[in-house]
Coordinates of C-alpha atoms in Angstrom, one line a residue:
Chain A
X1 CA -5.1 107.7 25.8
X2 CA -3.5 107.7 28.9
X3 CA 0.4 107.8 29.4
X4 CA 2.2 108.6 33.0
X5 CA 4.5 111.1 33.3
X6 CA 6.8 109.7 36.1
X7 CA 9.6 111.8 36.4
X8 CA 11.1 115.1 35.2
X9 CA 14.6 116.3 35.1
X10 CA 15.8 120.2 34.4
X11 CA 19.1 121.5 33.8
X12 CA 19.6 125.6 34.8
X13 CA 18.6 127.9 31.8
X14 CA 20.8 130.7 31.2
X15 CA 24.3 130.7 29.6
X16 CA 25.8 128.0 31.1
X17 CA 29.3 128.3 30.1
X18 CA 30.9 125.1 31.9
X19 CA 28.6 122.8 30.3
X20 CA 28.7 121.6 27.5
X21 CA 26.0 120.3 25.3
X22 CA 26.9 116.7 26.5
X23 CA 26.6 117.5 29.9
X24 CA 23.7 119.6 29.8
X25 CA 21.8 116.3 28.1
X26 CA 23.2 114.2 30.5
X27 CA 22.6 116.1 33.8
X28 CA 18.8 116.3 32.8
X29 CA 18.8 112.6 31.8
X30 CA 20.2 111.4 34.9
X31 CA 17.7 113.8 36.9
X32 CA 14.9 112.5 35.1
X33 CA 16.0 108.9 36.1
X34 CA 16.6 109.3 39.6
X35 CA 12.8 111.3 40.6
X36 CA 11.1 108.2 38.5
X37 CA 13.3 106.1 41.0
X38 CA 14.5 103.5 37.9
X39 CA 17.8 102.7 36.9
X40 CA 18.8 103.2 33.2
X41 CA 18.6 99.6 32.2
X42 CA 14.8 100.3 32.4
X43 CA 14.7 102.8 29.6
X44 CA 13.6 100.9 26.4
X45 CA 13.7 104.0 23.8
X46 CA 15.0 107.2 24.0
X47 CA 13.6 110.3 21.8
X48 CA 15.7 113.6 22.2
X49 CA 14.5 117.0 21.3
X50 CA 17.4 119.3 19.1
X51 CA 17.5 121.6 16.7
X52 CA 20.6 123.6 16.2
X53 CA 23.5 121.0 17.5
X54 CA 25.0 120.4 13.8
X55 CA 25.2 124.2 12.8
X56 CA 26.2 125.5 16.8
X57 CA 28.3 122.7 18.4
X58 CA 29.2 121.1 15.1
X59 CA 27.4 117.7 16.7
X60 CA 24.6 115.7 15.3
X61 CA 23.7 111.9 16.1
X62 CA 22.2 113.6 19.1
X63 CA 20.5 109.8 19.5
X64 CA 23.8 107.8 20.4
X65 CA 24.5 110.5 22.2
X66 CA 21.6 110.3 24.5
X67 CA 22.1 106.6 24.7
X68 CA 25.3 106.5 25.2
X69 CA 25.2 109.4 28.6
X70 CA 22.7 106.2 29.9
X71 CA 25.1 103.4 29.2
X72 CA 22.3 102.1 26.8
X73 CA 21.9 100.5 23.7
X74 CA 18.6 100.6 23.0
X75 CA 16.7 102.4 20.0
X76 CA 17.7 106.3 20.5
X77 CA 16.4 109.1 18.1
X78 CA 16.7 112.6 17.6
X79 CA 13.9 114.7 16.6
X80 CA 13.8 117.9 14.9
X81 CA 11.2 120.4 13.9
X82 CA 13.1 123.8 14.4
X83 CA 11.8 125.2 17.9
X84 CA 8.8 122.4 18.6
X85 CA 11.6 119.8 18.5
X86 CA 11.1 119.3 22.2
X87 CA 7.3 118.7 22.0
X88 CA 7.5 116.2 19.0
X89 CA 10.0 113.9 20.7
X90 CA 7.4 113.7 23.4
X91 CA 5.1 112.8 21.0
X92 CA 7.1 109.8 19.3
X93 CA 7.5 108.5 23.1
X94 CA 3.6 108.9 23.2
X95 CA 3.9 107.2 19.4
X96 CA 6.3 104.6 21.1
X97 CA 4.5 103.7 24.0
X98 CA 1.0 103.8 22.5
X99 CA 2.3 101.1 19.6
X100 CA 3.4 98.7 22.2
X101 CA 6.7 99.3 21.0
X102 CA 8.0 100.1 24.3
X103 CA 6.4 100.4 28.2
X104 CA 9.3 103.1 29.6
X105 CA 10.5 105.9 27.0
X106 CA 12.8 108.5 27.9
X107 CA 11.8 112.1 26.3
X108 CA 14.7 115.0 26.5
X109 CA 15.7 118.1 24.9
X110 CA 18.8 120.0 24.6
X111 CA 20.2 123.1 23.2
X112 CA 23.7 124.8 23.4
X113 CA 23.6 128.5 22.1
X114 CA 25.8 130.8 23.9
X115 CA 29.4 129.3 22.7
X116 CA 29.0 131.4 19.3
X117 CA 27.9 134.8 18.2
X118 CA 24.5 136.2 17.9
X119 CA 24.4 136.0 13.9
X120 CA 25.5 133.0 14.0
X121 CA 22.4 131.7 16.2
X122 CA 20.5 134.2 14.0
X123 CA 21.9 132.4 11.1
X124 CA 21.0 128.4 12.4
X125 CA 17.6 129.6 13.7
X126 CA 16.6 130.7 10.1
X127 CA 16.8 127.6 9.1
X128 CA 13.2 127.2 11.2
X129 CA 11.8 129.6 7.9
X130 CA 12.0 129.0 4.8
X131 CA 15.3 129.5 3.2
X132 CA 14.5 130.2 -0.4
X133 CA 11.5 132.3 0.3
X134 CA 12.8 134.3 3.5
X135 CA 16.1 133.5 4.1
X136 CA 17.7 134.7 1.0
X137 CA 15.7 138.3 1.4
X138 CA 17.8 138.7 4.8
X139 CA 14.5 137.9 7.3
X140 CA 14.7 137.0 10.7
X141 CA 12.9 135.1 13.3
X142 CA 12.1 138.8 14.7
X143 CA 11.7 140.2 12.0
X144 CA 8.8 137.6 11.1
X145 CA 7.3 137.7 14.2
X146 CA 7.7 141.5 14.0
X147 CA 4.9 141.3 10.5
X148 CA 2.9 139.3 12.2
X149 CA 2.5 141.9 15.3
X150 CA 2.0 144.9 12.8
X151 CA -0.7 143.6 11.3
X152 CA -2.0 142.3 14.3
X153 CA -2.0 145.7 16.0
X154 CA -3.6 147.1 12.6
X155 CA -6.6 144.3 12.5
X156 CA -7.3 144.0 16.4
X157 CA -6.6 147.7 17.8
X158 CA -4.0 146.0 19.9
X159 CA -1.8 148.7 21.7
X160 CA 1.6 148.5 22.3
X161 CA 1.2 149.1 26.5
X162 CA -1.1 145.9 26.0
X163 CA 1.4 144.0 24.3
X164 CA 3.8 145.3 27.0
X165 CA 2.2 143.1 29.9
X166 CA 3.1 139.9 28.2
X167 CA 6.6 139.9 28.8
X168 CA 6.1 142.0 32.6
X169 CA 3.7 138.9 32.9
X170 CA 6.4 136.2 31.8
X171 CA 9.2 138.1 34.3
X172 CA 7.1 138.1 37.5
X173 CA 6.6 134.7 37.0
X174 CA 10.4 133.7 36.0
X175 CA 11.2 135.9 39.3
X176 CA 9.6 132.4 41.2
X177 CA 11.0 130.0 38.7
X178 CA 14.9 129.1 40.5
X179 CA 15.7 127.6 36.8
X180 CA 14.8 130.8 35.1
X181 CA 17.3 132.7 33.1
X182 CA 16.0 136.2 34.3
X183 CA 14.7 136.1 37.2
X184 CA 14.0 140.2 37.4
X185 CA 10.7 141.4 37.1
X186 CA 10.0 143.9 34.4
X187 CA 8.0 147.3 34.1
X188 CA 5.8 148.5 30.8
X189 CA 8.6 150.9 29.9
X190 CA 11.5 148.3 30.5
X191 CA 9.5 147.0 27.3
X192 CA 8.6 150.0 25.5
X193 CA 11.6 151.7 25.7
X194 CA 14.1 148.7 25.3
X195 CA 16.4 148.9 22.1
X196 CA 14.5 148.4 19.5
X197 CA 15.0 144.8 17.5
X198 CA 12.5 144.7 14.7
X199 CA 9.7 147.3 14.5
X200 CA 7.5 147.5 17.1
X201 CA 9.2 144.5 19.1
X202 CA 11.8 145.9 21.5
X203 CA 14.5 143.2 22.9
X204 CA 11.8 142.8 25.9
X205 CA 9.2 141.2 23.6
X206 CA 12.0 138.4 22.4
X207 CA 12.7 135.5 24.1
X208 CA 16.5 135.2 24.6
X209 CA 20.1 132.9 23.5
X210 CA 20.0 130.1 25.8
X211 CA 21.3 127.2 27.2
X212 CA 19.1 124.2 28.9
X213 CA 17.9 120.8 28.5
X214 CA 15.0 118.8 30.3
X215 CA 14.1 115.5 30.1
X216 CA 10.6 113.4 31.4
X217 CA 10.1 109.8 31.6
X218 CA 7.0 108.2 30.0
X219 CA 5.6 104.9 31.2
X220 CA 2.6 102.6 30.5
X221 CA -1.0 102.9 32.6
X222 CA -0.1 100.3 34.2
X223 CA 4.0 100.7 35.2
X224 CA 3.3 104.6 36.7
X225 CA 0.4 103.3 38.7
X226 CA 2.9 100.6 39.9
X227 CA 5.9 103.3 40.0
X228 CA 4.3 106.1 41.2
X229 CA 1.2 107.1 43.2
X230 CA 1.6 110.9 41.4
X231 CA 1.7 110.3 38.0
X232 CA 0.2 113.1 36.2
X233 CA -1.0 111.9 32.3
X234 CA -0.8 113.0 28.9
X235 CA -4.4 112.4 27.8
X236 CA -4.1 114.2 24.1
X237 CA -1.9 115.1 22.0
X238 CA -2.0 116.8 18.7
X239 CA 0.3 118.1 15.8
X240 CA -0.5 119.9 12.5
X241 CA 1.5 121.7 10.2
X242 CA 1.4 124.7 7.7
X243 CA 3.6 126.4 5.2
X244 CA 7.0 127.3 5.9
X245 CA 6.9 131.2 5.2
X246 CA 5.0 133.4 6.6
X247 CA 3.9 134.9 3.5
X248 CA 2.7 132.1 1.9
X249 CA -0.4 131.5 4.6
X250 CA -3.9 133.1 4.5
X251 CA -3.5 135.4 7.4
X252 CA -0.9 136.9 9.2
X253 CA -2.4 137.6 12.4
X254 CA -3.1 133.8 13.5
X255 CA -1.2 130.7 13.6
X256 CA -3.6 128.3 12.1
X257 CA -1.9 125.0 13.0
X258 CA -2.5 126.1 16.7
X259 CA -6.5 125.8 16.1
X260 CA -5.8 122.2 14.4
X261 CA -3.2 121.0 16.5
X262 CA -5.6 121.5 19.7
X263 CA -8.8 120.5 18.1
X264 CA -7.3 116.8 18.1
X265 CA -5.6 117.3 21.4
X266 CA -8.6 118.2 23.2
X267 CA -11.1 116.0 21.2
X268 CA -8.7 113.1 22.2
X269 CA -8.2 114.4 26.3
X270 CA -12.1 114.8 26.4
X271 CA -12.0 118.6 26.9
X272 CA -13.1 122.1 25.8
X273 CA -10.9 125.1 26.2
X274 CA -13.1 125.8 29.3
X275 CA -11.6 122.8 31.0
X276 CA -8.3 124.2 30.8
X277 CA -6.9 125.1 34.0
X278 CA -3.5 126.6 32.6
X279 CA -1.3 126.8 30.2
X280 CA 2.2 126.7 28.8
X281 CA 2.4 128.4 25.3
X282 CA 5.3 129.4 22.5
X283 CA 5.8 133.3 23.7
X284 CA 9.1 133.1 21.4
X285 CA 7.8 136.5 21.2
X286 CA 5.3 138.6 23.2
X287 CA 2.7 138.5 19.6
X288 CA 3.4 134.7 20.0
X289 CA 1.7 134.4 23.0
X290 CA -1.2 136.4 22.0
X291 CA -1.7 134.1 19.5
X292 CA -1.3 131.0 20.9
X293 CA -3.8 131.7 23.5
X294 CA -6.4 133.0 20.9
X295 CA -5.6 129.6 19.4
X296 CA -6.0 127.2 21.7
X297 CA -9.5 128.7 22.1
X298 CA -8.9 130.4 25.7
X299 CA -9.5 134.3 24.2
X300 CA -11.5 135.1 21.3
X301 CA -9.6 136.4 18.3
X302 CA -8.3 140.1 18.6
X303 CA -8.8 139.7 22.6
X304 CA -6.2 138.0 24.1
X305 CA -4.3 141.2 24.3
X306 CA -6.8 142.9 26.5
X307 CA -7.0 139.9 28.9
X308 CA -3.0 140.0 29.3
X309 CA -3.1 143.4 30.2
X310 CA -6.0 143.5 32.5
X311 CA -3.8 140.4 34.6
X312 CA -6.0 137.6 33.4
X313 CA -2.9 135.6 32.8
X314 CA -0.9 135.8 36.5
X315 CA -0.4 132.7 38.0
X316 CA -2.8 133.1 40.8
X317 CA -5.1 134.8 38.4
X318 CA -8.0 133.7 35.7
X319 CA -6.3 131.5 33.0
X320 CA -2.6 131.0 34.5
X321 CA -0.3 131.2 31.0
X322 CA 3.2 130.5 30.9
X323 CA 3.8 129.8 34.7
X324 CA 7.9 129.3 34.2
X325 CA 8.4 132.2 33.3
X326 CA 7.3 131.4 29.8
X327 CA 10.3 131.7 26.6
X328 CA 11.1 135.1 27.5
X329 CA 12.0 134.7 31.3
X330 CA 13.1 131.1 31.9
X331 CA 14.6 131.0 28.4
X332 CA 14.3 129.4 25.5
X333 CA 16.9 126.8 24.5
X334 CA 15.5 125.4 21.4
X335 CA 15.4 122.1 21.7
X336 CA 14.5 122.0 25.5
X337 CA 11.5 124.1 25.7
X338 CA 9.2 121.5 24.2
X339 CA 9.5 119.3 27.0
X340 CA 10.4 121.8 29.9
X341 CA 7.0 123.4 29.2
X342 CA 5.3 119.6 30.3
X343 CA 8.1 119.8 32.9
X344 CA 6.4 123.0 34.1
X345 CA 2.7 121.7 33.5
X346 CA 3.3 118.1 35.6
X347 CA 5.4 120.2 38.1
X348 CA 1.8 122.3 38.4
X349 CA -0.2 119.4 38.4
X350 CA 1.7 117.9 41.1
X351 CA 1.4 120.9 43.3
X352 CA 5.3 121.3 43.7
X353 CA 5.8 124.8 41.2
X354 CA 6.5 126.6 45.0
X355 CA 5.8 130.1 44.8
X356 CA 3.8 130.0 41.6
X357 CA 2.2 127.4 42.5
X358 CA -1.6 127.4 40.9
X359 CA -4.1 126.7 42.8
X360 CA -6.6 124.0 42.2
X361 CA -5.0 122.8 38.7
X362 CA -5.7 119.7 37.0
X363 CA -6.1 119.9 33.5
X364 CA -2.9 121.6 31.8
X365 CA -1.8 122.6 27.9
X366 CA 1.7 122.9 26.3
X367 CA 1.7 124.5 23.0
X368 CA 5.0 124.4 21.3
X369 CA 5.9 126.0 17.8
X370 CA 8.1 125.9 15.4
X371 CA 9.3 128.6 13.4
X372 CA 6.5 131.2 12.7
X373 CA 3.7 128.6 13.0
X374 CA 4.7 125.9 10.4
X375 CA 4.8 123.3 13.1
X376 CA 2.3 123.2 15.9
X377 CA 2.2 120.5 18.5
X378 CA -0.2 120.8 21.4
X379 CA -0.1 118.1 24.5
X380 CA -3.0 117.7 27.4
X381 CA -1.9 116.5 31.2
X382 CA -4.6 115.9 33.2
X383 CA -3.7 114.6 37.2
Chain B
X1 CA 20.9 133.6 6.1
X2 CA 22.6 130.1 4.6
X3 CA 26.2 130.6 3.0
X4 CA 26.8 128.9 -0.2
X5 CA 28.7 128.3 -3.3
X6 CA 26.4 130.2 -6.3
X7 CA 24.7 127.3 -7.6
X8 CA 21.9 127.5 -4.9
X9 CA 20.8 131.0 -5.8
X10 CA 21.6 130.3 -9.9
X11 CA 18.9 128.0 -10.2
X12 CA 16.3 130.5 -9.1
X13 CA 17.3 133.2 -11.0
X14 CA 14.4 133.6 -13.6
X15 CA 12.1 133.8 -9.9
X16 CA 14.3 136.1 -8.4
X17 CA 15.3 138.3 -11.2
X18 CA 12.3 138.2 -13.1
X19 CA 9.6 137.2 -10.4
X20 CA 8.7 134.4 -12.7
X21 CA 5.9 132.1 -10.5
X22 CA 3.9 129.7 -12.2
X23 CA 0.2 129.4 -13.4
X24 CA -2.2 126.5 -12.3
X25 CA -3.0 124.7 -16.1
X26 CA -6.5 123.4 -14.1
X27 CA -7.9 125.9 -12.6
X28 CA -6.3 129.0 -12.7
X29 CA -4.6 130.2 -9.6
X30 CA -1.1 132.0 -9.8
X31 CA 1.4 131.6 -7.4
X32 CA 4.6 132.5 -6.1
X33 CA 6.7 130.8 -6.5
X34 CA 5.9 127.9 -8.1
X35 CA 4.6 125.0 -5.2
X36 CA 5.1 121.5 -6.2
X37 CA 0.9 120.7 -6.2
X38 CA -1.9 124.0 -6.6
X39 CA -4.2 124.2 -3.7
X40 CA -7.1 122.9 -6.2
X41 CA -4.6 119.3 -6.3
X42 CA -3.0 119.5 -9.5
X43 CA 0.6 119.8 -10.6
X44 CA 0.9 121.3 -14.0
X45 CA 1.7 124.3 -13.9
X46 CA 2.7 127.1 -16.8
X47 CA 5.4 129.9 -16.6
X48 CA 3.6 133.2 -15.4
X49 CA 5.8 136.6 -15.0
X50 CA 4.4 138.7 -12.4
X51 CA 3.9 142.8 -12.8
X52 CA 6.2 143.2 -10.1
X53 CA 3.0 145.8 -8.4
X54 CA 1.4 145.3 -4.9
X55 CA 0.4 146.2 -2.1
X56 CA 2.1 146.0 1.5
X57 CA 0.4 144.2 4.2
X58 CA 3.0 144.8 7.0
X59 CA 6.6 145.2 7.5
X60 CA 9.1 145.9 10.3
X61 CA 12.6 146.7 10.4
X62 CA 15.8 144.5 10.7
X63 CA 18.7 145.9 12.4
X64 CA 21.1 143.1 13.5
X65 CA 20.4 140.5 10.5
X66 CA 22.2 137.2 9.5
X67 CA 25.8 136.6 8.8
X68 CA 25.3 137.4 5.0
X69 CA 23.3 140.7 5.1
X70 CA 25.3 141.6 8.5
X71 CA 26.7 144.6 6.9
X72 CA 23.7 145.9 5.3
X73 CA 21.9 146.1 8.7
X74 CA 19.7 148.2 8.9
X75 CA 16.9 147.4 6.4
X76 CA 13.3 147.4 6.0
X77 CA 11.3 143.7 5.2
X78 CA 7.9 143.4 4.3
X79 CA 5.0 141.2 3.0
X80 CA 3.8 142.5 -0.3
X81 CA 0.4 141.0 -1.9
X82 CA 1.0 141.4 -5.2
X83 CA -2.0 142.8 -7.7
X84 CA -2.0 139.1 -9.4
X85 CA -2.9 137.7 -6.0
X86 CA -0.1 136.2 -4.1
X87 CA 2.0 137.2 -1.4
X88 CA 5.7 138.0 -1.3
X89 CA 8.8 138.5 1.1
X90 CA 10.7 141.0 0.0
X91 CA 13.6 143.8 1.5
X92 CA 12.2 147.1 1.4
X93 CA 14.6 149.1 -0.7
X94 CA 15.3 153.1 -0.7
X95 CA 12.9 153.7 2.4
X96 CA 13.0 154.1 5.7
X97 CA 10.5 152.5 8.5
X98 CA 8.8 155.9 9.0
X99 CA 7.6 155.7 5.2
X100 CA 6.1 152.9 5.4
X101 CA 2.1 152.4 5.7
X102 CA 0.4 149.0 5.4
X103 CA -1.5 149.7 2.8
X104 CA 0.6 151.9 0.3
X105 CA 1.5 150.3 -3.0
X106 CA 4.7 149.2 -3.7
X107 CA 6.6 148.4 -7.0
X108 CA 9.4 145.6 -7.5
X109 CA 13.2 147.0 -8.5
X110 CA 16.4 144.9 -9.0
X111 CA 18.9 144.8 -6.7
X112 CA 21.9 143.6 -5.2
X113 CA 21.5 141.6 -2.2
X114 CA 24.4 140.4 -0.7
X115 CA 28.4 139.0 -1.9
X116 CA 30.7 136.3 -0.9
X117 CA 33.6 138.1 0.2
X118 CA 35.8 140.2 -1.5
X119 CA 36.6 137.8 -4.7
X120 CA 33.0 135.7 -4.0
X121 CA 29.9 135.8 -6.2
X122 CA 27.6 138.6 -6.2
X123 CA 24.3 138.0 -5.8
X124 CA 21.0 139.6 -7.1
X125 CA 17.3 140.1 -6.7
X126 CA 14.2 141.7 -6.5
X127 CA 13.2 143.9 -3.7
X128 CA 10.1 146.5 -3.3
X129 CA 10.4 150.2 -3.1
X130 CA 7.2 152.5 -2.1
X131 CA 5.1 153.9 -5.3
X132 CA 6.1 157.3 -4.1

């Protein structure tokens, strides 16, 4: 497989409160447009990333909307699996394009979060679990993650300083991403001795309520070649899926569906987890990231912590993770971060991240997931 | 969690109040609850009440929860792999977070989970206290 990326659009993260979640969409449509250098009329199928519109904004038929922003008629769709929305719209561009169904697809996503309260958001993001088993007994996205940290720490040894460097990790990096939503670094103690959320995750370990919406533009072999001379290329993708509750899985201390979800990817790119040159992984919360990375194959299992903390995963270190800023510094709009993680990865690729700019890259992961590992989707981009 | 009129907690009250799961005809595995197919591919299934014993396998606290429970805040959750063999989420009830030991047994005990208002439903379940 091979697929140009040939543009990329990014609206500010943060709480944007003079945009709406119309104009968020549309300002990263029209950005996407304008650095692939095409005009609307060029778009053949649109695929938009959302999870939480219909309980947060009281707006679904996210599709027309995205059409309509473009002046288009054409096939538009809205995607949703809870927070790996953004990553399986890319893949049913990747699904559109590969079929012959379409030569130019236009991949966003979008989320509007900070016009309601907190239990409200903690409310629609539940619906990411499974209502009957975990929703009704009061859980929360925290609180899940939270389990799955505790008995990490209790299998693996991991310490809570060692957890600690993932999100000091995430904010020196957001502190070089312009878009980020905190852009302050953080200390080990900031973390540790934040107000405490869900037992032994502190507020610094969660990625926060966010506004945001990206947008890339996909395009045939042979139209980026033609388009542009910097196309960077999705060259495997992969998806898998597991039970909705926690509880109801094997282990708690992995997310299985990572392991499948890049098995395909990389079978299908041609690569090992050695060829990766960095990545962009689901740090919804600081365990998250442990586990994506021991996941994707780039740590062993119960080492991913002691990596993070011994600086392993610094941009302009060994195995460059969550360059942006990762969830928990550039935000995490729901829908968005899907396809702003490939946004980041191409943006790498391309040599244009500025001051956290890796060195030498040309094979990059995303790893999105949704809820506490029930949805995986993993993409490669090669240069 | 999700707001709603009784009916969507009423038809899983034999679960909830009696931890009824279900009992693979085939080959023999219990659940909880009851899936739609067993892991060994069938989908018969009989009625099997759980002892309501097991054992906790993590847990964390929740101090700012959803809408519903937003009053109740804070309580303890936890996964509890009950003596039969499958796992459960449950609120941790009469218990603080410094009780708690992965490890420790745990027993079930009905309680009250949450209402709809003042003149709404009430609504009720099982939760999991510490074998003290």
């Amino acid at each position: 497989m091979k697929i140009g990326v040939i543009g990329t659009g990014l609206t500010k993260f943060g709480e944007i409160w003079d945009k709406s979640l119309r104009d968020l969409l549309a300002e990263a449509q029209l950005k996407s447009l304008e650095e692939a250098g095409i005009s609307p009329k060029d778009i053949e199928m649109i695929f938009t990333g959302n999870m939480c519109a219909g309980a947060l904004s009281g707006q679904l038929h996210i599709g027309a909307m995205a059409a309509e922003n473009l002046r288009l008629n054409v096939p538009s769709t809205r995607v949703e699996g809870a927070c790996a929305s953004g990553a399986l719209a890319i893949r049913a561009g990747i699904a559109a394009i590969e079929s012959g169904a379409a030569k130019i697809v236009q991949v966003n996503g979008v989320e509007k979060m900070t016009d309601v309260s907190t239990e409200q958001v903690t409310t629609a993001l539940m619906g990411a679990g499974d209502e009957e088993v975990e929703g009704f007994q009061g859980a929360t996205f925290p609180a899940l993650y939270a389990l799955m940290a505790r008995a990490y720490m209790q299998e693996f040894g991991l310490t809570r300083e060692e957890l600690a460097a993932v999100p000091v990790k995430s904010h020196k990096h957001g502190s070089m991403n312009p878009i980020a939503q905190y852009q302050k670094e953080l200390s080990i103690d900031d973390v540790i001795n934040a107000s405490m959320v869900s037992d032994p995750l502190t507020l610094m370990d969660c990625s926060p309520i966010t506004d945001g919406a990206s947008s890339i533009i996909l395009a045939t072999e042979s139209i980026a070649k033609k388009l542009n001379n910097d196309a960077v290329w999705v060259v495997g993708s992969g998806q898998a899926s597991d039970t909705l509750a926690l509880s109801n899985r094997d282990s708690l201390s992995e997310i299985k569906a990572t392991r499948f979800a890049a098995e395909h990817a990389f079978k299908q790119a041609g690569i090992t987890a050695r060829d990766v040159h960095l990545a962009e992984v689901h740090d919804c919360f600081s365990i998250a990231e442990l586990l994506a990375i021991e996941g994707l194959g780039l740590a062993k299992k119960g080492e991913a912590g002691k990596h993070a903390a011994a600086g392993h995963h610094y941009f302009d270190s060994k195995m460059p993770i969550n360059t942006c800023g990762g969830l928990k510094s550039c935000g995490h709009p729901i829908g968005a971060t899907g396809v702003k993680q490939a946004v980041e990865i191409v943006h790498q690729l391309q040599n244009r991240a500025g001051k956290r700019q890796v060195k030498k890259a040309e094979v990059g992961v995303a790893q999105n997931v949704g809820g506490t590992g029930a949805t995986v989707v993993v993409n490669v981009f090669k240069r | 969690m999700f707001r709603s009129t009784p009916i969507i907690r009423w038809r899983k009250y034999q679960e909830r109040y009696n931890l009824m799961g279900a009992k693979c005809e085939k080959c023999g595995k219990l659940h909880y609850p009851q899936p739609a197919l067993c892991t060994c591919g069938s989908s018969k299934f009989i009625a099997h009440k759980f002892k309501g014993e097991g054992t906790l396998l993590s847990f964390t606290d929740i101090g700012s929860g959803p809408e519903a429970y937003a009053e109740h805040a804070p309580y303890c959750l936890g996964i509890i792999q009950l003596s039969e063999g499958p796992k459960i989420t449950s609120q941790l009830s009469d218990c603080k977070l410094e009780d708690l030991k992965i490890g420790m047994q745990m027993i079930a005990t009905f309680r009250k989970f949450y209402s709809s208002g003042e003149k709404g439903a009430i609504y009720y379940g099982t939760k999991f206290t510490p074998k003290w």
